Amino acid sequence: RQSLLEAQPGADDPMATVIDRIRQQRIFGKVPLFILGAGVSKGVVPLLSDIAWWLKQNLNKAGAAPDISWVTEHAEAIVKGQASRRQGAELFSALQDRNGPFISIWRDFSKGLLVGELNFDNGFRFSGLCSTNVQPTTSHRILADLLMERSAYVLSLNFDGLTRKAVNIAKSPCAVLHNKKNIYTYFSALTGVFTPAVIKIRGDVFYALCTNPACPLSEAPYPIDRLHASSGNPSDLKCPDCSSSDLELQFQFPGYRLKEEEAHPTLWAARRFLAARISAIIIIGFSGRWDRYVLQFLFDLARERDLLIADVKPSDPSSDFLDRFRVTYYPSIPDVREAPIDQAVFVRIPLDANTFLTTLKEAGL
């Protein structure tokens, strides 16, 4: 095996670099940690820009008064990829205000995202998260296989539950770990039966709220991947506490301080159990623009454990955000072409999720 002091093999080929690092670290019983952003579900579940476009169209139809027309301006900024964290947080706070002028629009959106239909400007028609038409992508299915083979860990910032669904389709149970307590319970369980798991972090995450004021769920949001239609019909989706059919969504936009405070204990619990077990950090379809606290966590972990950290997403005008973040805040983590194999390095892979994971699968990883 190549000496750890020699240059990274295949450094000019980013895929070869990742494959080589995973293979070498497998000797020590380590496997990659995949970080999933919205891009892994592109074309199946609407992106934040799609959601902002839909909201903007319906705000225009409602005829927002001049003094609150800023909501459409904020939505347009998100569509164009020019919004700040403050604009995003202000927009979604205003839309979800139960005493505000936009609550009917938000409830229509909630129904459409869960069980109805939402149409977008690019011809994309979304039939609701609970619809049987929303199926895992090739990426989700490959990740499911890796999880069931104990060949990967998955940390997701998505709300769609498609990785878990892919595991279930393969006839296996799948635990979803939403908080610190869930993580401690899972990794400390004394059982001879292995259950794959997905760790969920509150990124661009929707939670359900019941509109019945007397229901405990009207104040305590519930992860939507735990909602089920008792009849099997998506339109029969009920509140798990009071069985009301009137549910709306709560969207914790990145920038909410509460969301970040709730995410930190989950991240650190995951770090406690996974830090010594992972061979690389592979970030797929995650811009990082809204969740800098997640980037800080990941780059700190890579630096501490001398891990390769890969940024996987197609090239676009903003695709170098993670690299610019690295150069600004973590200059001690060099580009893979500039570093020996035994330290933390960064590699950019300009591929979509399906192509990247299919290549890993074909390499036998």
PDB file of N, CA, C and O in Angstrom, residues 9-77:
ATOM      1  N   PRO A   9      -2.928   9.800  -4.313  1.00  0.00           N
ATOM      2  CA  PRO A   9      -3.001   9.202  -5.637  1.00  0.00           C
ATOM      3  C   PRO A   9      -4.263   9.653  -6.355  1.00  0.00           C
ATOM      4  O   PRO A   9      -5.324   9.788  -5.758  1.00  0.00           O
ATOM      5  N   GLY A  10      -4.137   9.882  -7.669  1.00  0.00           N
ATOM      6  CA  GLY A  10      -5.314  10.259  -8.437  1.00  0.00           C
ATOM      7  C   GLY A  10      -5.847  11.617  -8.101  1.00  0.00           C
ATOM      8  O   GLY A  10      -7.024  11.878  -8.279  1.00  0.00           O
ATOM      9  N   ALA A  11      -5.014  12.511  -7.581  1.00  0.00           N
ATOM     10  CA  ALA A  11      -5.510  13.806  -7.127  1.00  0.00           C
ATOM     11  C   ALA A  11      -6.119  14.623  -8.256  1.00  0.00           C
ATOM     12  O   ALA A  11      -6.950  15.487  -8.016  1.00  0.00           O
ATOM     13  N   ASP A  12      -5.689  14.353  -9.493  1.00  0.00           N
ATOM     14  CA  ASP A  12      -6.262  15.076 -10.620  1.00  0.00           C
ATOM     15  C   ASP A  12      -7.597  14.497 -11.048  1.00  0.00           C
ATOM     16  O   ASP A  12      -8.272  15.049 -11.910  1.00  0.00           O
ATOM     17  N   ASP A  13      -7.969  13.373 -10.507  1.00  0.00           N
ATOM     18  CA  ASP A  13      -9.253  12.730 -10.775  1.00  0.00           C
ATOM     19  C   ASP A  13     -10.025  12.685  -9.458  1.00  0.00           C
ATOM     20  O   ASP A  13      -9.758  11.829  -8.612  1.00  0.00           O
ATOM     21  N   PRO A  14     -10.973  13.613  -9.243  1.00  0.00           N
ATOM     22  CA  PRO A  14     -11.639  13.682  -7.939  1.00  0.00           C
ATOM     23  C   PRO A  14     -12.356  12.398  -7.541  1.00  0.00           C
ATOM     24  O   PRO A  14     -12.334  12.026  -6.367  1.00  0.00           O
ATOM     25  N   MET A  15     -12.958  11.690  -8.509  1.00  0.00           N
ATOM     26  CA  MET A  15     -13.632  10.448  -8.153  1.00  0.00           C
ATOM     27  C   MET A  15     -12.632   9.400  -7.693  1.00  0.00           C
ATOM     28  O   MET A  15     -12.865   8.679  -6.716  1.00  0.00           O
ATOM     29  N   ALA A  16     -11.503   9.304  -8.399  1.00  0.00           N
ATOM     30  CA  ALA A  16     -10.474   8.338  -8.003  1.00  0.00           C
ATOM     31  C   ALA A  16      -9.949   8.651  -6.611  1.00  0.00           C
ATOM     32  O   ALA A  16      -9.648   7.750  -5.821  1.00  0.00           O
ATOM     33  N   THR A  17      -9.860   9.942  -6.294  1.00  0.00           N
ATOM     34  CA  THR A  17      -9.389  10.361  -4.976  1.00  0.00           C
ATOM     35  C   THR A  17     -10.324   9.856  -3.881  1.00  0.00           C
ATOM     36  O   THR A  17      -9.893   9.289  -2.871  1.00  0.00           O
ATOM     37  N   VAL A  18     -11.618  10.065  -4.068  1.00  0.00           N
ATOM     38  CA  VAL A  18     -12.600   9.636  -3.072  1.00  0.00           C
ATOM     39  C   VAL A  18     -12.623   8.113  -2.944  1.00  0.00           C
ATOM     40  O   VAL A  18     -12.616   7.564  -1.833  1.00  0.00           O
ATOM     41  N   ILE A  19     -12.644   7.430  -4.069  1.00  0.00           N
ATOM     42  CA  ILE A  19     -12.682   5.968  -4.051  1.00  0.00           C
ATOM     43  C   ILE A  19     -11.455   5.398  -3.344  1.00  0.00           C
ATOM     44  O   ILE A  19     -11.557   4.478  -2.521  1.00  0.00           O
ATOM     45  N   ASP A  20     -10.282   5.965  -3.647  1.00  0.00           N
ATOM     46  CA  ASP A  20      -9.055   5.482  -3.020  1.00  0.00           C
ATOM     47  C   ASP A  20      -9.079   5.699  -1.510  1.00  0.00           C
ATOM     48  O   ASP A  20      -8.696   4.812  -0.736  1.00  0.00           O
ATOM     49  N   ARG A  21      -9.520   6.876  -1.076  1.00  0.00           N
ATOM     50  CA  ARG A  21      -9.555   7.151   0.368  1.00  0.00           C
ATOM     51  C   ARG A  21     -10.512   6.196   1.084  1.00  0.00           C
ATOM     52  O   ARG A  21     -10.185   5.666   2.154  1.00  0.00           O
ATOM     53  N   ILE A  22     -11.684   5.957   0.506  1.00  0.00           N
ATOM     54  CA  ILE A  22     -12.650   5.056   1.147  1.00  0.00           C
ATOM     55  C   ILE A  22     -12.078   3.641   1.247  1.00  0.00           C
ATOM     56  O   ILE A  22     -12.204   2.973   2.275  1.00  0.00           O
ATOM     57  N   ARG A  23     -11.456   3.181   0.169  1.00  0.00           N
ATOM     58  CA  ARG A  23     -10.885   1.833   0.170  1.00  0.00           C
ATOM     59  C   ARG A  23      -9.779   1.696   1.210  1.00  0.00           C
ATOM     60  O   ARG A  23      -9.708   0.695   1.937  1.00  0.00           O
ATOM     61  N   GLN A  24      -8.907   2.676   1.294  1.00  0.00           N
ATOM     62  CA  GLN A  24      -7.806   2.593   2.243  1.00  0.00           C
ATOM     63  C   GLN A  24      -8.302   2.593   3.682  1.00  0.00           C
ATOM     64  O   GLN A  24      -7.802   1.842   4.527  1.00  0.00           O
ATOM     65  N   GLN A  25      -9.285   3.418   3.968  1.00  0.00           N
ATOM     66  CA  GLN A  25      -9.785   3.510   5.331  1.00  0.00           C
ATOM     67  C   GLN A  25     -10.653   2.310   5.725  1.00  0.00           C
ATOM     68  O   GLN A  25     -10.845   2.045   6.914  1.00  0.00           O
ATOM     69  N   ARG A  26     -11.162   1.596   4.738  1.00  0.00           N
ATOM     70  CA  ARG A  26     -11.955   0.410   5.057  1.00  0.00           C
ATOM     71  C   ARG A  26     -11.103  -0.649   5.743  1.00  0.00           C
ATOM     72  O   ARG A  26     -11.616  -1.492   6.493  1.00  0.00           O
ATOM     73  N   ILE A  27      -9.795  -0.626   5.485  1.00  0.00           N
ATOM     74  CA  ILE A  27      -8.876  -1.551   6.159  1.00  0.00           C
ATOM     75  C   ILE A  27      -9.008  -1.413   7.678  1.00  0.00           C
ATOM     76  O   ILE A  27      -8.868  -2.385   8.427  1.00  0.00           O
ATOM     77  N   PHE A  28      -9.295  -0.191   8.128  1.00  0.00           N
ATOM     78  CA  PHE A  28      -9.416   0.083   9.562  1.00  0.00           C
ATOM     79  C   PHE A  28     -10.865   0.000  10.049  1.00  0.00           C
ATOM     80  O   PHE A  28     -11.180   0.431  11.151  1.00  0.00           O
ATOM     81  N   GLY A  29     -11.754  -0.540   9.214  1.00  0.00           N
ATOM     82  CA  GLY A  29     -13.150  -0.703   9.595  1.00  0.00           C
ATOM     83  C   GLY A  29     -13.962   0.572   9.545  1.00  0.00           C
ATOM     84  O   GLY A  29     -15.019   0.660  10.182  1.00  0.00           O
ATOM     85  N   LYS A  30     -13.491   1.566   8.771  1.00  0.00           N
ATOM     86  CA  LYS A  30     -14.193   2.846   8.700  1.00  0.00           C
ATOM     87  C   LYS A  30     -14.984   2.959   7.401  1.00  0.00           C
ATOM     88  O   LYS A  30     -14.594   2.396   6.376  1.00  0.00           O
ATOM     89  N   VAL A  31     -16.100   3.711   7.458  1.00  0.00           N
ATOM     90  CA  VAL A  31     -16.968   3.886   6.292  1.00  0.00           C
ATOM     91  C   VAL A  31     -17.311   5.368   6.144  1.00  0.00           C
ATOM     92  O   VAL A  31     -17.184   6.140   7.100  1.00  0.00           O
ATOM     93  N   PRO A  32     -17.737   5.809   4.962  1.00  0.00           N
ATOM     94  CA  PRO A  32     -18.024   7.231   4.762  1.00  0.00           C
ATOM     95  C   PRO A  32     -19.308   7.693   5.431  1.00  0.00           C
ATOM     96  O   PRO A  32     -20.251   6.921   5.619  1.00  0.00           O
ATOM     97  N   LEU A  33     -19.311   8.970   5.785  1.00  0.00           N
ATOM     98  CA  LEU A  33     -20.509   9.641   6.291  1.00  0.00           C
ATOM     99  C   LEU A  33     -21.038  10.517   5.170  1.00  0.00           C
ATOM    100  O   LEU A  33     -20.340  11.408   4.678  1.00  0.00           O
ATOM    101  N   PHE A  34     -22.278  10.276   4.740  1.00  0.00           N
ATOM    102  CA  PHE A  34     -22.911  11.067   3.693  1.00  0.00           C
ATOM    103  C   PHE A  34     -23.798  12.137   4.312  1.00  0.00           C
ATOM    104  O   PHE A  34     -24.646  11.828   5.166  1.00  0.00           O
ATOM    105  N   ILE A  35     -23.618  13.372   3.878  1.00  0.00           N
ATOM    106  CA  ILE A  35     -24.444  14.491   4.309  1.00  0.00           C
ATOM    107  C   ILE A  35     -25.371  14.831   3.151  1.00  0.00           C
ATOM    108  O   ILE A  35     -24.906  15.206   2.063  1.00  0.00           O
ATOM    109  N   LEU A  36     -26.674  14.709   3.347  1.00  0.00           N
ATOM    110  CA  LEU A  36     -27.625  14.878   2.249  1.00  0.00           C
ATOM    111  C   LEU A  36     -28.338  16.227   2.322  1.00  0.00           C
ATOM    112  O   LEU A  36     -28.985  16.554   3.317  1.00  0.00           O
ATOM    113  N   GLY A  37     -28.212  17.002   1.248  1.00  0.00           N
ATOM    114  CA  GLY A  37     -28.964  18.234   1.099  1.00  0.00           C
ATOM    115  C   GLY A  37     -30.085  18.044   0.102  1.00  0.00           C
ATOM    116  O   GLY A  37     -30.301  16.945  -0.422  1.00  0.00           O
ATOM    117  N   ALA A  38     -30.790  19.117  -0.212  1.00  0.00           N
ATOM    118  CA  ALA A  38     -31.971  19.034  -1.070  1.00  0.00           C
ATOM    119  C   ALA A  38     -31.641  18.524  -2.467  1.00  0.00           C
ATOM    120  O   ALA A  38     -32.493  17.915  -3.128  1.00  0.00           O
ATOM    121  N   GLY A  39     -30.405  18.755  -2.931  1.00  0.00           N
ATOM    122  CA  GLY A  39     -30.040  18.360  -4.280  1.00  0.00           C
ATOM    123  C   GLY A  39     -30.147  16.875  -4.545  1.00  0.00           C
ATOM    124  O   GLY A  39     -30.317  16.459  -5.696  1.00  0.00           O
ATOM    125  N   VAL A  40     -30.078  16.053  -3.511  1.00  0.00           N
ATOM    126  CA  VAL A  40     -30.163  14.607  -3.705  1.00  0.00           C
ATOM    127  C   VAL A  40     -31.572  14.191  -4.115  1.00  0.00           C
ATOM    128  O   VAL A  40     -31.771  13.109  -4.681  1.00  0.00           O
ATOM    129  N   SER A  41     -32.562  15.051  -3.859  1.00  0.00           N
ATOM    130  CA  SER A  41     -33.959  14.757  -4.217  1.00  0.00           C
ATOM    131  C   SER A  41     -34.458  15.646  -5.353  1.00  0.00           C
ATOM    132  O   SER A  41     -35.669  15.711  -5.604  1.00  0.00           O
ATOM    133  N   LYS A  42     -33.559  16.309  -6.041  1.00  0.00           N
ATOM    134  CA  LYS A  42     -33.950  17.221  -7.122  1.00  0.00           C
ATOM    135  C   LYS A  42     -34.733  16.473  -8.194  1.00  0.00           C
ATOM    136  O   LYS A  42     -34.366  15.378  -8.612  1.00  0.00           O
ATOM    137  N   GLY A  43     -35.834  17.093  -8.652  1.00  0.00           N
ATOM    138  CA  GLY A  43     -36.674  16.484  -9.665  1.00  0.00           C
ATOM    139  C   GLY A  43     -37.765  15.608  -9.089  1.00  0.00           C
ATOM    140  O   GLY A  43     -38.689  15.202  -9.803  1.00  0.00           O
ATOM    141  N   VAL A  44     -37.668  15.306  -7.798  1.00  0.00           N
ATOM    142  CA  VAL A  44     -38.683  14.478  -7.127  1.00  0.00           C
ATOM    143  C   VAL A  44     -39.423  15.290  -6.077  1.00  0.00           C
ATOM    144  O   VAL A  44     -40.645  15.197  -5.935  1.00  0.00           O
ATOM    145  N   VAL A  45     -38.682  16.103  -5.331  1.00  0.00           N
ATOM    146  CA  VAL A  45     -39.242  16.968  -4.291  1.00  0.00           C
ATOM    147  C   VAL A  45     -38.842  18.401  -4.613  1.00  0.00           C
ATOM    148  O   VAL A  45     -37.710  18.643  -5.050  1.00  0.00           O
ATOM    149  N   PRO A  46     -39.751  19.380  -4.455  1.00  0.00           N
ATOM    150  CA  PRO A  46     -39.401  20.774  -4.791  1.00  0.00           C
ATOM    151  C   PRO A  46     -38.261  21.314  -3.956  1.00  0.00           C
ATOM    152  O   PRO A  46     -38.155  21.039  -2.761  1.00  0.00           O
ATOM    153  N   LEU A  47     -37.388  22.096  -4.603  1.00  0.00           N
ATOM    154  CA  LEU A  47     -36.311  22.790  -3.923  1.00  0.00           C
ATOM    155  C   LEU A  47     -36.845  24.064  -3.286  1.00  0.00           C
ATOM    156  O   LEU A  47     -37.987  24.486  -3.548  1.00  0.00           O
ATOM    157  N   LEU A  48     -36.027  24.714  -2.469  1.00  0.00           N
ATOM    158  CA  LEU A  48     -36.447  25.950  -1.820  1.00  0.00           C
ATOM    159  C   LEU A  48     -36.805  27.019  -2.855  1.00  0.00           C
ATOM    160  O   LEU A  48     -37.763  27.766  -2.665  1.00  0.00           O
ATOM    161  N   SER A  49     -36.064  27.082  -3.955  1.00  0.00           N
ATOM    162  CA  SER A  49     -36.374  28.063  -4.999  1.00  0.00           C
ATOM    163  C   SER A  49     -37.730  27.775  -5.642  1.00  0.00           C
ATOM    164  O   SER A  49     -38.472  28.707  -5.991  1.00  0.00           O
ATOM    165  N   ASP A  50     -38.086  26.488  -5.791  1.00  0.00           N
ATOM    166  CA  ASP A  50     -39.408  26.124  -6.320  1.00  0.00           C
ATOM    167  C   ASP A  50     -40.506  26.582  -5.365  1.00  0.00           C
ATOM    168  O   ASP A  50     -41.527  27.144  -5.780  1.00  0.00           O
ATOM    169  N   ILE A  51     -40.291  26.328  -4.079  1.00  0.00           N
ATOM    170  CA  ILE A  51     -41.273  26.705  -3.067  1.00  0.00           C
ATOM    171  C   ILE A  51     -41.471  28.215  -3.049  1.00  0.00           C
ATOM    172  O   ILE A  51     -42.606  28.708  -2.999  1.00  0.00           O
ATOM    173  N   ALA A  52     -40.367  28.963  -3.116  1.00  0.00           N
ATOM    174  CA  ALA A  52     -40.458  30.424  -3.120  1.00  0.00           C
ATOM    175  C   ALA A  52     -41.204  30.923  -4.354  1.00  0.00           C
ATOM    176  O   ALA A  52     -41.976  31.888  -4.278  1.00  0.00           O
ATOM    177  N   TRP A  53     -40.986  30.279  -5.503  1.00  0.00           N
ATOM    178  CA  TRP A  53     -41.711  30.670  -6.725  1.00  0.00           C
ATOM    179  C   TRP A  53     -43.211  30.476  -6.555  1.00  0.00           C
ATOM    180  O   TRP A  53     -44.004  31.348  -6.896  1.00  0.00           O
ATOM    181  N   TRP A  54     -43.608  29.318  -6.002  1.00  0.00           N
ATOM    182  CA  TRP A  54     -45.042  29.039  -5.802  1.00  0.00           C
ATOM    183  C   TRP A  54     -45.652  30.069  -4.851  1.00  0.00           C
ATOM    184  O   TRP A  54     -46.746  30.599  -5.103  1.00  0.00           O
ATOM    185  N   LEU A  55     -44.960  30.356  -3.772  1.00  0.00           N
ATOM    186  CA  LEU A  55     -45.467  31.329  -2.804  1.00  0.00           C
ATOM    187  C   LEU A  55     -45.581  32.713  -3.423  1.00  0.00           C
ATOM    188  O   LEU A  55     -46.572  33.424  -3.209  1.00  0.00           O
ATOM    189  N   LYS A  56     -44.604  33.097  -4.219  1.00  0.00           N
ATOM    190  CA  LYS A  56     -44.637  34.401  -4.863  1.00  0.00           C
ATOM    191  C   LYS A  56     -45.849  34.530  -5.788  1.00  0.00           C
ATOM    192  O   LYS A  56     -46.534  35.561  -5.797  1.00  0.00           O
ATOM    193  N   GLN A  57     -46.105  33.484  -6.581  1.00  0.00           N
ATOM    194  CA  GLN A  57     -47.251  33.526  -7.492  1.00  0.00           C
ATOM    195  C   GLN A  57     -48.559  33.688  -6.728  1.00  0.00           C
ATOM    196  O   GLN A  57     -49.446  34.452  -7.129  1.00  0.00           O
ATOM    197  N   ASN A  58     -48.695  32.976  -5.624  1.00  0.00           N
ATOM    198  CA  ASN A  58     -49.944  33.049  -4.866  1.00  0.00           C
ATOM    199  C   ASN A  58     -50.052  34.336  -4.056  1.00  0.00           C
ATOM    200  O   ASN A  58     -51.158  34.830  -3.823  1.00  0.00           O
ATOM    201  N   LEU A  59     -48.936  34.889  -3.634  1.00  0.00           N
ATOM    202  CA  LEU A  59     -48.966  36.191  -2.985  1.00  0.00           C
ATOM    203  C   LEU A  59     -49.409  37.271  -3.971  1.00  0.00           C
ATOM    204  O   LEU A  59     -50.177  38.172  -3.633  1.00  0.00           O
ATOM    205  N   ASN A  60     -48.939  37.170  -5.203  1.00  0.00           N
ATOM    206  CA  ASN A  60     -49.351  38.131  -6.229  1.00  0.00           C
ATOM    207  C   ASN A  60     -50.841  38.036  -6.513  1.00  0.00           C
ATOM    208  O   ASN A  60     -51.526  39.044  -6.686  1.00  0.00           O
ATOM    209  N   LYS A  61     -51.363  36.802  -6.541  1.00  0.00           N
ATOM    210  CA  LYS A  61     -52.796  36.615  -6.777  1.00  0.00           C
ATOM    211  C   LYS A  61     -53.620  37.211  -5.642  1.00  0.00           C
ATOM    212  O   LYS A  61     -54.716  37.737  -5.849  1.00  0.00           O
ATOM    213  N   ALA A  62     -53.079  37.110  -4.410  1.00  0.00           N
ATOM    214  CA  ALA A  62     -53.816  37.632  -3.249  1.00  0.00           C
ATOM    215  C   ALA A  62     -53.771  39.146  -3.196  1.00  0.00           C
ATOM    216  O   ALA A  62     -54.533  39.770  -2.453  1.00  0.00           O
ATOM    217  N   GLY A  63     -52.844  39.747  -3.960  1.00  0.00           N
ATOM    218  CA  GLY A  63     -52.760  41.200  -3.997  1.00  0.00           C
ATOM    219  C   GLY A  63     -52.280  41.790  -2.692  1.00  0.00           C
ATOM    220  O   GLY A  63     -53.004  42.511  -2.011  1.00  0.00           O
ATOM    221  N   ALA A  64     -51.042  41.478  -2.312  1.00  0.00           N
ATOM    222  CA  ALA A  64     -50.486  41.990  -1.055  1.00  0.00           C
ATOM    223  C   ALA A  64     -50.511  43.516  -1.042  1.00  0.00           C
ATOM    224  O   ALA A  64     -50.225  44.174  -2.037  1.00  0.00           O
ATOM    225  N   ALA A  65     -50.888  44.082   0.092  1.00  0.00           N
ATOM    226  CA  ALA A  65     -50.957  45.542   0.228  1.00  0.00           C
ATOM    227  C   ALA A  65     -49.567  46.139   0.064  1.00  0.00           C
ATOM    228  O   ALA A  65     -48.555  45.486   0.345  1.00  0.00           O
ATOM    229  N   PRO A  66     -49.478  47.396  -0.393  1.00  0.00           N
ATOM    230  CA  PRO A  66     -48.166  48.016  -0.622  1.00  0.00           C
ATOM    231  C   PRO A  66     -47.241  47.984   0.585  1.00  0.00           C
ATOM    232  O   PRO A  66     -46.038  47.810   0.441  1.00  0.00           O
ATOM    233  N   ASP A  67     -47.807  48.122   1.807  1.00  0.00           N
ATOM    234  CA  ASP A  67     -46.937  48.180   2.974  1.00  0.00           C
ATOM    235  C   ASP A  67     -46.370  46.822   3.364  1.00  0.00           C
ATOM    236  O   ASP A  67     -45.482  46.740   4.214  1.00  0.00           O
ATOM    237  N   ILE A  68     -46.880  45.754   2.770  1.00  0.00           N
ATOM    238  CA  ILE A  68     -46.339  44.423   3.050  1.00  0.00           C
ATOM    239  C   ILE A  68     -45.898  43.732   1.752  1.00  0.00           C
ATOM    240  O   ILE A  68     -45.770  42.512   1.704  1.00  0.00           O
ATOM    241  N   SER A  69     -45.690  44.511   0.725  1.00  0.00           N
ATOM    242  CA  SER A  69     -45.263  43.938  -0.548  1.00  0.00           C
ATOM    243  C   SER A  69     -43.845  43.375  -0.466  1.00  0.00           C
ATOM    244  O   SER A  69     -43.401  42.682  -1.382  1.00  0.00           O
ATOM    245  N   TRP A  70     -43.130  43.675   0.636  1.00  0.00           N
ATOM    246  CA  TRP A  70     -41.784  43.146   0.807  1.00  0.00           C
ATOM    247  C   TRP A  70     -41.760  41.624   0.814  1.00  0.00           C
ATOM    248  O   TRP A  70     -40.721  41.014   0.500  1.00  0.00           O
ATOM    249  N   VAL A  71     -42.908  40.984   1.126  1.00  0.00           N
ATOM    250  CA  VAL A  71     -42.914  39.521   1.168  1.00  0.00           C
ATOM    251  C   VAL A  71     -42.671  38.940  -0.216  1.00  0.00           C
ATOM    252  O   VAL A  71     -41.939  37.953  -0.373  1.00  0.00           O
ATOM    253  N   THR A  72     -43.284  39.546  -1.237  1.00  0.00           N
ATOM    254  CA  THR A  72     -43.049  39.061  -2.596  1.00  0.00           C
ATOM    255  C   THR A  72     -41.624  39.358  -3.042  1.00  0.00           C
ATOM    256  O   THR A  72     -41.018  38.577  -3.784  1.00  0.00           O
ATOM    257  N   GLU A  73     -41.070  40.471  -2.577  1.00  0.00           N
ATOM    258  CA  GLU A  73     -39.685  40.811  -2.922  1.00  0.00           C
ATOM    259  C   GLU A  73     -38.714  39.807  -2.304  1.00  0.00           C
ATOM    260  O   GLU A  73     -37.738  39.385  -2.941  1.00  0.00           O
ATOM    261  N   HIS A  74     -38.992  39.409  -1.062  1.00  0.00           N
ATOM    262  CA  HIS A  74     -38.150  38.409  -0.407  1.00  0.00           C
ATOM    263  C   HIS A  74     -38.256  37.066  -1.129  1.00  0.00           C
ATOM    264  O   HIS A  74     -37.252  36.357  -1.315  1.00  0.00           O
ATOM    265  N   ALA A  75     -39.482  36.697  -1.523  1.00  0.00           N
ATOM    266  CA  ALA A  75     -39.676  35.428  -2.233  1.00  0.00           C
ATOM    267  C   ALA A  75     -38.927  35.445  -3.561  1.00  0.00           C
ATOM    268  O   ALA A  75     -38.281  34.453  -3.940  1.00  0.00           O
ATOM    269  N   GLU A  76     -38.977  36.557  -4.271  1.00  0.00           N
ATOM    270  CA  GLU A  76     -38.277  36.684  -5.540  1.00  0.00           C
ATOM    271  C   GLU A  76     -36.770  36.569  -5.341  1.00  0.00           C
ATOM    272  O   GLU A  76     -36.066  35.967  -6.165  1.00  0.00           O
ATOM    273  N   ALA A  77     -36.258  37.131  -4.257  1.00  0.00           N
ATOM    274  CA  ALA A  77     -34.827  37.041  -3.973  1.00  0.00           C
ATOM    275  C   ALA A  77     -34.402  35.586  -3.766  1.00  0.00           C
ATOM    276  O   ALA A  77     -33.316  35.172  -4.194  1.00  0.00           O
TER     277      ALA A  77
END
